[in-house]
Amino acid sequence: MSSYESLGIRPVINAFATLTKLGGSVMPAEVVQAMVDASKCFVDLHDLQRKVGERIAELTHNEAAYVSSGAAAGLLLATAACVAGKNPDLIERFPNLSGLKNAVIVQRLHRNGYDYAVRETGVKLVEIGSEDGTSEDDLRQALNENTAAIFWFQGAMNRPSELALDRVITIANEHGVPVIVDAAAQLPPVENLWKFTQMGAALAVFSGGKDLSGPQSSGLVLGRKDLIEAIRMHGAPNHAVGRPMKVGKEEMMGLLAAVERYLTLDHKARGVDFEARVKLWNEGLKNIEGVTASRDYPNEAGQPAPRTLLSFSEKYSKDEIIQKLWDGDPCIAVAPANGNGILLNPMTLDDVEAEIVLQRLKEVMV
Ligand SMILES: *Cc1c(COP(=O)(O)O)cnc(C)c1O
């Protein structure tokens, strides 16, 4: 019996996504081993954070890197670094930011649940543009001496009518304001680890526990050295706003191993595997009455990976199908589609599990 089962917790076959609420990802053996090795002795944590950061920065072609306790913690620390820098008197002031540069600009279109991590520092979000889009003038008018940073969220929130990232960066640079990119779920492609910072973003923030398959409670902040140095001062084990977002030695070494592994993965071969699973589902389900199976691309986070979209006639309700798969044996998680349908993600399971998902779908759709 697994330790989960001894608690009455059922293992989940994940055909949804690298969802935090399902555990993010499953760590490969080399990541687990790195964490086990790291757990065996004491080390100087400041020193380890610095050395791991230097190694990751080198591997990802960035000036500097910091291991946070998740992408959301990375957003918070990046915000703090832009507001107070390395000034110990200002670092002490959080969350009372009156008199400090305490405004952070974000496009109205990009507002999403994760911007709470930015607001949590005490900064004021200044929304620019509307649901219909954002113009250069919107950004220029919002920038002033109170602007600490501009946040850019990359993922399901992006729209053609947004003010494009390269324009945001150009205008921000004219004013000497850093642009922070939330790229939490922007892997693959692996090049994104350096693409945003090479475009001129001051920092790019990634989740360690999504496709990187590092420890679930890890994240990666990449970019400008001065800001990463400031983040160190705001972060644990220092007594500052980031102290409750502690990163353990195991997470630091686990994430380093995950980055090393990710850079050597055959991403083309992975793409072929993803397509094969989508094809298995589409072929296997195409003759069921009331169901249309098709390939959906790119996926919800904009990653260059396919999914299967199952659209239902009135014969089925998506909520019922989702519940039946979840309540069945084994427990299967799938994503709801916008209309009456579901989405199957090939990235978070293996071939055996993909086959089980197909069989269970055939059983519940009768
Ligand atoms: C997942 C996600 C986060 C949070 O990442 P964690 O590592 O779970 O903290 C932040 N922003 C976006 C856009 C995400 O998709």
mmCIF file of N, CA and C in Angstrom, residues 129-227:
data_model
loop_
_atom_site.group_PDB
_atom_site.id
_atom_site.type_symbol
_atom_site.label_atom_id
_atom_site.label_comp_id
_atom_site.label_asym_id
_atom_site.label_seq_id
_atom_site.Cartn_x
_atom_site.Cartn_y
_atom_site.Cartn_z
ATOM 1 N N GLY A 129 -5.312 50.332 -20.229
ATOM 2 C CA GLY A 129 -6.102 49.751 -21.312
ATOM 3 C C GLY A 129 -7.431 49.242 -20.800
ATOM 4 N N SER A 130 -8.089 48.443 -21.650
ATOM 5 C CA SER A 130 -9.405 47.907 -21.303
ATOM 6 C C SER A 130 -9.463 46.464 -21.780
ATOM 7 N N GLU A 131 -10.631 45.851 -21.606
ATOM 8 C CA GLU A 131 -10.821 44.486 -22.107
ATOM 9 C C GLU A 131 -10.611 44.431 -23.623
ATOM 10 N N ASP A 132 -10.782 45.581 -24.272
ATOM 11 C CA ASP A 132 -10.650 45.617 -25.728
ATOM 12 C C ASP A 132 -9.205 45.749 -26.194
ATOM 13 N N GLY A 133 -8.311 46.129 -25.292
ATOM 14 C CA GLY A 133 -6.926 46.254 -25.717
ATOM 15 C C GLY A 133 -6.195 47.367 -24.992
ATOM 16 N N THR A 134 -4.913 47.500 -25.324
ATOM 17 C CA THR A 134 -4.052 48.489 -24.672
ATOM 18 C C THR A 134 -3.249 49.212 -25.749
ATOM 19 N N SER A 135 -3.067 50.525 -25.596
ATOM 20 C CA SER A 135 -2.287 51.294 -26.581
ATOM 21 C C SER A 135 -0.976 51.752 -25.946
ATOM 22 N N GLU A 136 -0.072 52.215 -26.796
ATOM 23 C CA GLU A 136 1.187 52.765 -26.291
ATOM 24 C C GLU A 136 0.928 53.981 -25.407
ATOM 25 N N ASP A 137 -0.065 54.796 -25.814
ATOM 26 C CA ASP A 137 -0.397 55.978 -25.013
ATOM 27 C C ASP A 137 -0.859 55.590 -23.607
ATOM 28 N N ASP A 138 -1.639 54.510 -23.540
ATOM 29 C CA ASP A 138 -2.088 54.043 -22.215
ATOM 30 C C ASP A 138 -0.885 53.825 -21.300
ATOM 31 N N LEU A 139 0.140 53.182 -21.861
ATOM 32 C CA LEU A 139 1.321 52.895 -21.042
ATOM 33 C C LEU A 139 2.091 54.182 -20.728
ATOM 34 N N ARG A 140 2.306 55.015 -21.736
ATOM 35 C CA ARG A 140 3.077 56.249 -21.518
ATOM 36 C C ARG A 140 2.414 57.137 -20.459
ATOM 37 N N GLN A 141 1.076 57.200 -20.497
ATOM 38 C CA GLN A 141 0.379 58.073 -19.553
ATOM 39 C C GLN A 141 0.445 57.543 -18.115
ATOM 40 N N ALA A 142 0.581 56.238 -17.989
ATOM 41 C CA ALA A 142 0.584 55.654 -16.640
ATOM 42 C C ALA A 142 1.957 55.721 -15.978
ATOM 43 N N LEU A 143 3.006 55.805 -16.791
ATOM 44 C CA LEU A 143 4.375 55.802 -16.245
ATOM 45 C C LEU A 143 4.665 57.126 -15.545
ATOM 46 N N ASN A 144 5.169 57.064 -14.326
ATOM 47 C CA ASN A 144 5.640 58.282 -13.647
ATOM 48 C C ASN A 144 6.680 57.902 -12.588
ATOM 49 N N GLU A 145 7.066 58.880 -11.789
ATOM 50 C CA GLU A 145 8.173 58.634 -10.829
ATOM 51 C C GLU A 145 7.789 57.631 -9.744
ATOM 52 N N ASN A 146 6.502 57.308 -9.709
ATOM 53 C CA ASN A 146 6.026 56.356 -8.710
ATOM 54 C C ASN A 146 6.031 54.907 -9.213
ATOM 55 N N THR A 147 6.361 54.724 -10.487
ATOM 56 C CA THR A 147 6.285 53.395 -11.099
ATOM 57 C C THR A 147 7.480 52.535 -10.688
ATOM 58 N N ALA A 148 7.203 51.426 -10.024
ATOM 59 C CA ALA A 148 8.279 50.522 -9.604
ATOM 60 C C ALA A 148 8.584 49.489 -10.685
ATOM 61 N N ALA A 149 7.552 49.047 -11.387
ATOM 62 C CA ALA A 149 7.752 47.975 -12.383
ATOM 63 C C ALA A 149 6.531 47.877 -13.279
ATOM 64 N N ILE A 150 6.714 47.201 -14.414
ATOM 65 C CA ILE A 150 5.597 46.833 -15.273
ATOM 66 C C ILE A 150 5.552 45.310 -15.281
ATOM 67 N N PHE A 151 4.395 44.741 -15.012
ATOM 68 C CA PHE A 151 4.268 43.282 -15.057
ATOM 69 C C PHE A 151 3.647 42.834 -16.363
ATOM 70 N N TRP A 152 4.203 41.773 -16.887
ATOM 71 C CA TRP A 152 3.683 41.150 -18.108
ATOM 72 C C TRP A 152 3.335 39.700 -17.763
ATOM 73 N N PHE A 153 2.090 39.328 -18.004
ATOM 74 C CA PHE A 153 1.687 37.937 -17.760
ATOM 75 C C PHE A 153 1.584 37.209 -19.095
ATOM 76 N N GLN A 154 2.230 36.063 -19.176
ATOM 77 C CA GLN A 154 2.223 35.288 -20.412
ATOM 78 C C GLN A 154 1.420 34.006 -20.158
ATOM 79 N N GLY A 155 0.457 33.729 -21.031
ATOM 80 C CA GLY A 155 -0.348 32.514 -20.857
ATOM 81 C C GLY A 155 -1.707 32.678 -21.473
ATOM 82 N N ALA A 156 -2.726 32.114 -20.830
ATOM 83 C CA ALA A 156 -4.075 32.121 -21.378
ATOM 84 C C ALA A 156 -4.622 33.536 -21.527
ATOM 85 N N MET A 157 -4.003 34.521 -20.835
ATOM 86 C CA MET A 157 -4.544 35.887 -20.849
ATOM 87 C C MET A 157 -4.102 36.703 -22.072
ATOM 88 N N ASN A 158 -3.196 36.216 -22.862
ATOM 89 C CA ASN A 158 -2.680 37.015 -23.976
ATOM 90 C C ASN A 158 -3.690 37.137 -25.118
ATOM 91 N N ARG A 159 -3.750 38.338 -25.694
ATOM 92 C CA ARG A 159 -4.696 38.651 -26.774
ATOM 93 C C ARG A 159 -3.971 39.456 -27.841
ATOM 94 N N PRO A 160 -4.395 39.355 -29.103
ATOM 95 C CA PRO A 160 -3.761 40.157 -30.159
ATOM 96 C C PRO A 160 -3.862 41.659 -29.892
ATOM 97 N N SER A 161 -4.879 42.093 -29.146
ATOM 98 C CA SER A 161 -5.065 43.537 -28.930
ATOM 99 C C SER A 161 -4.256 44.078 -27.755
ATOM 100 N N GLU A 162 -3.481 43.220 -27.109
ATOM 101 C CA GLU A 162 -2.652 43.728 -26.004
ATOM 102 C C GLU A 162 -1.515 44.565 -26.583
ATOM 103 N N LEU A 163 -0.877 45.367 -25.739
ATOM 104 C CA LEU A 163 0.333 46.074 -26.164
ATOM 105 C C LEU A 163 1.468 45.053 -26.096
ATOM 106 N N ALA A 164 2.102 44.811 -27.256
ATOM 107 C CA ALA A 164 3.052 43.691 -27.368
ATOM 108 C C ALA A 164 4.251 43.865 -26.437
ATOM 109 N N LEU A 165 4.824 42.735 -26.046
ATOM 110 C CA LEU A 165 5.919 42.752 -25.077
ATOM 111 C C LEU A 165 7.111 43.575 -25.572
ATOM 112 N N ASP A 166 7.463 43.453 -26.835
ATOM 113 C CA ASP A 166 8.631 44.215 -27.300
ATOM 114 C C ASP A 166 8.379 45.722 -27.215
ATOM 115 N N ARG A 167 7.137 46.157 -27.457
ATOM 116 C CA ARG A 167 6.803 47.580 -27.325
ATOM 117 C C ARG A 167 6.835 47.999 -25.848
ATOM 118 N N VAL A 168 6.309 47.146 -24.997
ATOM 119 C CA VAL A 168 6.318 47.443 -23.559
ATOM 120 C C VAL A 168 7.755 47.618 -23.081
ATOM 121 N N ILE A 169 8.623 46.722 -23.519
ATOM 122 C CA ILE A 169 10.020 46.768 -23.079
ATOM 123 C C ILE A 169 10.697 48.046 -23.588
ATOM 124 N N THR A 170 10.467 48.385 -24.842
ATOM 125 C CA THR A 170 11.082 49.593 -25.412
ATOM 126 C C THR A 170 10.664 50.840 -24.632
ATOM 127 N N ILE A 171 9.360 50.961 -24.389
ATOM 128 C CA ILE A 171 8.860 52.144 -23.680
ATOM 129 C C ILE A 171 9.352 52.142 -22.227
ATOM 130 N N ALA A 172 9.353 50.977 -21.607
ATOM 131 C CA ALA A 172 9.832 50.876 -20.225
ATOM 132 C C ALA A 172 11.294 51.308 -20.129
ATOM 133 N N ASN A 173 12.085 50.879 -21.109
ATOM 134 C CA ASN A 173 13.510 51.225 -21.099
ATOM 135 C C ASN A 173 13.722 52.733 -21.204
ATOM 136 N N GLU A 174 12.869 53.411 -21.983
ATOM 137 C CA GLU A 174 12.976 54.873 -22.101
ATOM 138 C C GLU A 174 12.822 55.530 -20.726
ATOM 139 N N HIS A 175 12.072 54.872 -19.846
ATOM 140 C CA HIS A 175 11.817 55.434 -18.516
ATOM 141 C C HIS A 175 12.639 54.756 -17.415
ATOM 142 N N GLY A 176 13.475 53.812 -17.796
ATOM 143 C CA GLY A 176 14.285 53.108 -16.806
ATOM 144 C C GLY A 176 13.469 52.277 -15.831
ATOM 145 N N VAL A 177 12.338 51.751 -16.313
ATOM 146 C CA VAL A 177 11.472 50.938 -15.442
ATOM 147 C C VAL A 177 11.618 49.462 -15.816
ATOM 148 N N PRO A 178 11.822 48.575 -14.839
ATOM 149 C CA PRO A 178 11.970 47.155 -15.162
ATOM 150 C C PRO A 178 10.659 46.496 -15.579
ATOM 151 N N VAL A 179 10.751 45.581 -16.552
ATOM 152 C CA VAL A 179 9.602 44.766 -16.958
ATOM 153 C C VAL A 179 9.809 43.364 -16.398
ATOM 154 N N ILE A 180 8.794 42.881 -15.674
ATOM 155 C CA ILE A 180 8.861 41.537 -15.094
ATOM 156 C C ILE A 180 7.888 40.644 -15.856
ATOM 157 N N VAL A 181 8.374 39.508 -16.345
ATOM 158 C CA VAL A 181 7.510 38.591 -17.090
ATOM 159 C C VAL A 181 7.142 37.403 -16.204
ATOM 160 N N ASP A 182 5.853 37.202 -16.004
ATOM 161 C CA ASP A 182 5.388 35.969 -15.365
ATOM 162 C C ASP A 182 5.291 34.923 -16.460
ATOM 163 N N ALA A 183 6.284 34.027 -16.480
ATOM 164 C CA ALA A 183 6.343 32.972 -17.498
ATOM 165 C C ALA A 183 6.190 31.617 -16.807
ATOM 166 N N ALA A 184 5.409 31.583 -15.727
ATOM 167 C CA ALA A 184 5.338 30.396 -14.861
ATOM 168 C C ALA A 184 5.126 29.111 -15.648
ATOM 169 N N ALA A 185 4.202 29.148 -16.609
ATOM 170 C CA ALA A 185 3.863 27.906 -17.336
ATOM 171 C C ALA A 185 4.372 27.955 -18.775
ATOM 172 N N GLN A 186 5.413 28.732 -19.041
ATOM 173 C CA GLN A 186 5.871 28.924 -20.423
ATOM 174 C C GLN A 186 6.996 27.977 -20.832
ATOM 175 N N LEU A 187 7.002 26.801 -20.259
ATOM 176 C CA LEU A 187 7.916 25.732 -20.689
ATOM 177 C C LEU A 187 7.066 24.504 -21.007
ATOM 178 N N PRO A 188 7.262 23.858 -22.148
ATOM 179 C CA PRO A 188 8.129 24.246 -23.261
ATOM 180 C C PRO A 188 7.592 25.476 -23.971
ATOM 181 N N PRO A 189 8.382 26.077 -24.862
ATOM 182 C CA PRO A 189 9.706 25.658 -25.332
ATOM 183 C C PRO A 189 10.812 26.053 -24.355
ATOM 184 N N VAL A 190 11.865 25.241 -24.333
ATOM 185 C CA VAL A 190 12.961 25.429 -23.386
ATOM 186 C C VAL A 190 13.631 26.789 -23.587
ATOM 187 N N GLU A 191 13.616 27.303 -24.813
ATOM 188 C CA GLU A 191 14.266 28.588 -25.118
ATOM 189 C C GLU A 191 13.678 29.739 -24.324
ATOM 190 N N ASN A 192 12.462 29.561 -23.832
ATOM 191 C CA ASN A 192 11.862 30.652 -23.059
ATOM 192 C C ASN A 192 12.668 30.974 -21.805
ATOM 193 N N LEU A 193 13.505 30.027 -21.351
ATOM 194 C CA LEU A 193 14.339 30.290 -20.173
ATOM 195 C C LEU A 193 15.263 31.483 -20.417
ATOM 196 N N TRP A 194 15.584 31.774 -21.663
ATOM 197 C CA TRP A 194 16.407 32.959 -21.953
ATOM 198 C C TRP A 194 15.734 33.939 -22.910
ATOM 199 N N LYS A 195 14.627 33.535 -23.552
ATOM 200 C CA LYS A 195 14.029 34.409 -24.572
ATOM 201 C C LYS A 195 13.550 35.751 -23.997
ATOM 202 N N PHE A 196 12.807 35.704 -22.884
ATOM 203 C CA PHE A 196 12.208 36.938 -22.362
ATOM 204 C C PHE A 196 13.276 37.905 -21.865
ATOM 205 N N THR A 197 14.288 37.383 -21.199
ATOM 206 C CA THR A 197 15.338 38.270 -20.688
ATOM 207 C C THR A 197 16.201 38.781 -21.834
ATOM 208 N N GLN A 198 16.396 37.966 -22.862
ATOM 209 C CA GLN A 198 17.172 38.463 -24.019
ATOM 210 C C GLN A 198 16.387 39.522 -24.793
ATOM 211 N N MET A 199 15.059 39.456 -24.710
ATOM 212 C CA MET A 199 14.242 40.512 -25.326
ATOM 213 C C MET A 199 14.378 41.830 -24.577
ATOM 214 N N GLY A 200 14.851 41.764 -23.328
ATOM 215 C CA GLY A 200 15.028 42.981 -22.550
ATOM 216 C C GLY A 200 14.199 43.044 -21.283
ATOM 217 N N ALA A 201 13.439 41.979 -20.990
ATOM 218 C CA ALA A 201 12.739 41.951 -19.704
ATOM 219 C C ALA A 201 13.787 41.919 -18.595
ATOM 220 N N ALA A 202 13.525 42.623 -17.493
ATOM 221 C CA ALA A 202 14.489 42.666 -16.391
ATOM 222 C C ALA A 202 14.548 41.313 -15.689
ATOM 223 N N LEU A 203 13.375 40.681 -15.517
ATOM 224 C CA LEU A 203 13.296 39.382 -14.856
ATOM 225 C C LEU A 203 12.234 38.537 -15.535
ATOM 226 N N ALA A 204 12.437 37.224 -15.557
ATOM 227 C CA ALA A 204 11.406 36.289 -16.001
ATOM 228 C C ALA A 204 11.251 35.245 -14.904
ATOM 229 N N VAL A 205 9.998 34.919 -14.590
ATOM 230 C CA VAL A 205 9.701 34.049 -13.449
ATOM 231 C C VAL A 205 9.060 32.751 -13.950
ATOM 232 N N PHE A 206 9.596 31.619 -13.511
ATOM 233 C CA PHE A 206 9.094 30.313 -13.940
ATOM 234 C C PHE A 206 8.712 29.469 -12.727
ATOM 235 N N SER A 207 7.777 28.571 -12.959
ATOM 236 C CA SER A 207 7.428 27.603 -11.932
ATOM 237 C C SER A 207 8.398 26.433 -12.012
ATOM 238 N N GLY A 208 8.894 25.969 -10.872
ATOM 239 C CA GLY A 208 9.786 24.810 -10.872
ATOM 240 C C GLY A 208 9.020 23.511 -10.941
ATOM 241 N N GLY A 209 7.764 23.560 -10.554
ATOM 242 C CA GLY A 209 6.980 22.328 -10.400
ATOM 243 C C GLY A 209 6.020 22.060 -11.532
ATOM 244 N N LYS A 210 6.132 22.795 -12.634
ATOM 245 C CA LYS A 210 5.286 22.483 -13.792
ATOM 246 C C LYS A 210 6.119 21.625 -14.750
ATOM 247 N N ASP A 211 6.244 22.033 -16.011
ATOM 248 C CA ASP A 211 6.925 21.119 -16.940
ATOM 249 C C ASP A 211 8.404 20.890 -16.598
ATOM 250 N N LEU A 212 9.028 21.801 -15.857
ATOM 251 C CA LEU A 212 10.422 21.569 -15.446
ATOM 252 C C LEU A 212 10.541 20.301 -14.601
ATOM 253 N N SER A 213 9.429 19.937 -13.943
ATOM 254 C CA SER A 213 9.371 18.733 -13.105
ATOM 255 C C SER A 213 10.375 18.758 -11.967
ATOM 256 N N GLY A 214 10.609 19.942 -11.446
ATOM 257 C CA GLY A 214 11.388 20.072 -10.225
ATOM 258 C C GLY A 214 10.460 19.915 -9.032
ATOM 259 N N PRO A 215 10.955 20.218 -7.814
ATOM 260 C CA PRO A 215 10.097 20.154 -6.628
ATOM 261 C C PRO A 215 8.874 21.053 -6.807
ATOM 262 N N GLN A 216 7.712 20.581 -6.344
ATOM 263 C CA GLN A 216 6.499 21.379 -6.537
ATOM 264 C C GLN A 216 6.632 22.756 -5.902
ATOM 265 N N SER A 217 7.274 22.817 -4.742
ATOM 266 C CA SER A 217 7.401 24.107 -4.066
ATOM 267 C C SER A 217 8.715 24.782 -4.447
ATOM 268 N N SER A 218 8.927 24.923 -5.758
ATOM 269 C CA SER A 218 10.099 25.672 -6.210
ATOM 270 C C SER A 218 9.732 26.531 -7.410
ATOM 271 N N GLY A 219 10.475 27.592 -7.585
ATOM 272 C CA GLY A 219 10.296 28.479 -8.723
ATOM 273 C C GLY A 219 11.633 29.095 -9.075
ATOM 274 N N LEU A 220 11.667 29.774 -10.210
ATOM 275 C CA LEU A 220 12.921 30.258 -10.731
ATOM 276 C C LEU A 220 12.744 31.708 -11.165
ATOM 277 N N VAL A 221 13.615 32.583 -10.654
ATOM 278 C CA VAL A 221 13.620 33.972 -11.113
ATOM 279 C C VAL A 221 14.938 34.185 -11.845
ATOM 280 N N LEU A 222 14.851 34.613 -13.106
ATOM 281 C CA LEU A 222 16.034 34.752 -13.952
ATOM 282 C C LEU A 222 16.150 36.180 -14.442
ATOM 283 N N GLY A 223 17.384 36.694 -14.516
ATOM 284 C CA GLY A 223 17.548 38.010 -15.128
ATOM 285 C C GLY A 223 18.612 38.878 -14.502
ATOM 286 N N ARG A 224 18.272 40.161 -14.371
ATOM 287 C CA ARG A 224 19.258 41.177 -14.014
ATOM 288 C C ARG A 224 19.898 40.945 -12.646
ATOM 289 N N LYS A 225 21.212 41.059 -12.626
ATOM 290 C CA LYS A 225 21.986 40.765 -11.427
ATOM 291 C C LYS A 225 21.614 41.656 -10.239
ATOM 292 N N ASP A 226 21.467 42.965 -10.487
ATOM 293 C CA ASP A 226 21.180 43.870 -9.363
ATOM 294 C C ASP A 226 19.835 43.523 -8.720
ATOM 295 N N LEU A 227 18.867 43.150 -9.546
ATOM 296 C CA LEU A 227 17.551 42.805 -8.988
ATOM 297 C C LEU A 227 17.582 41.457 -8.268
#
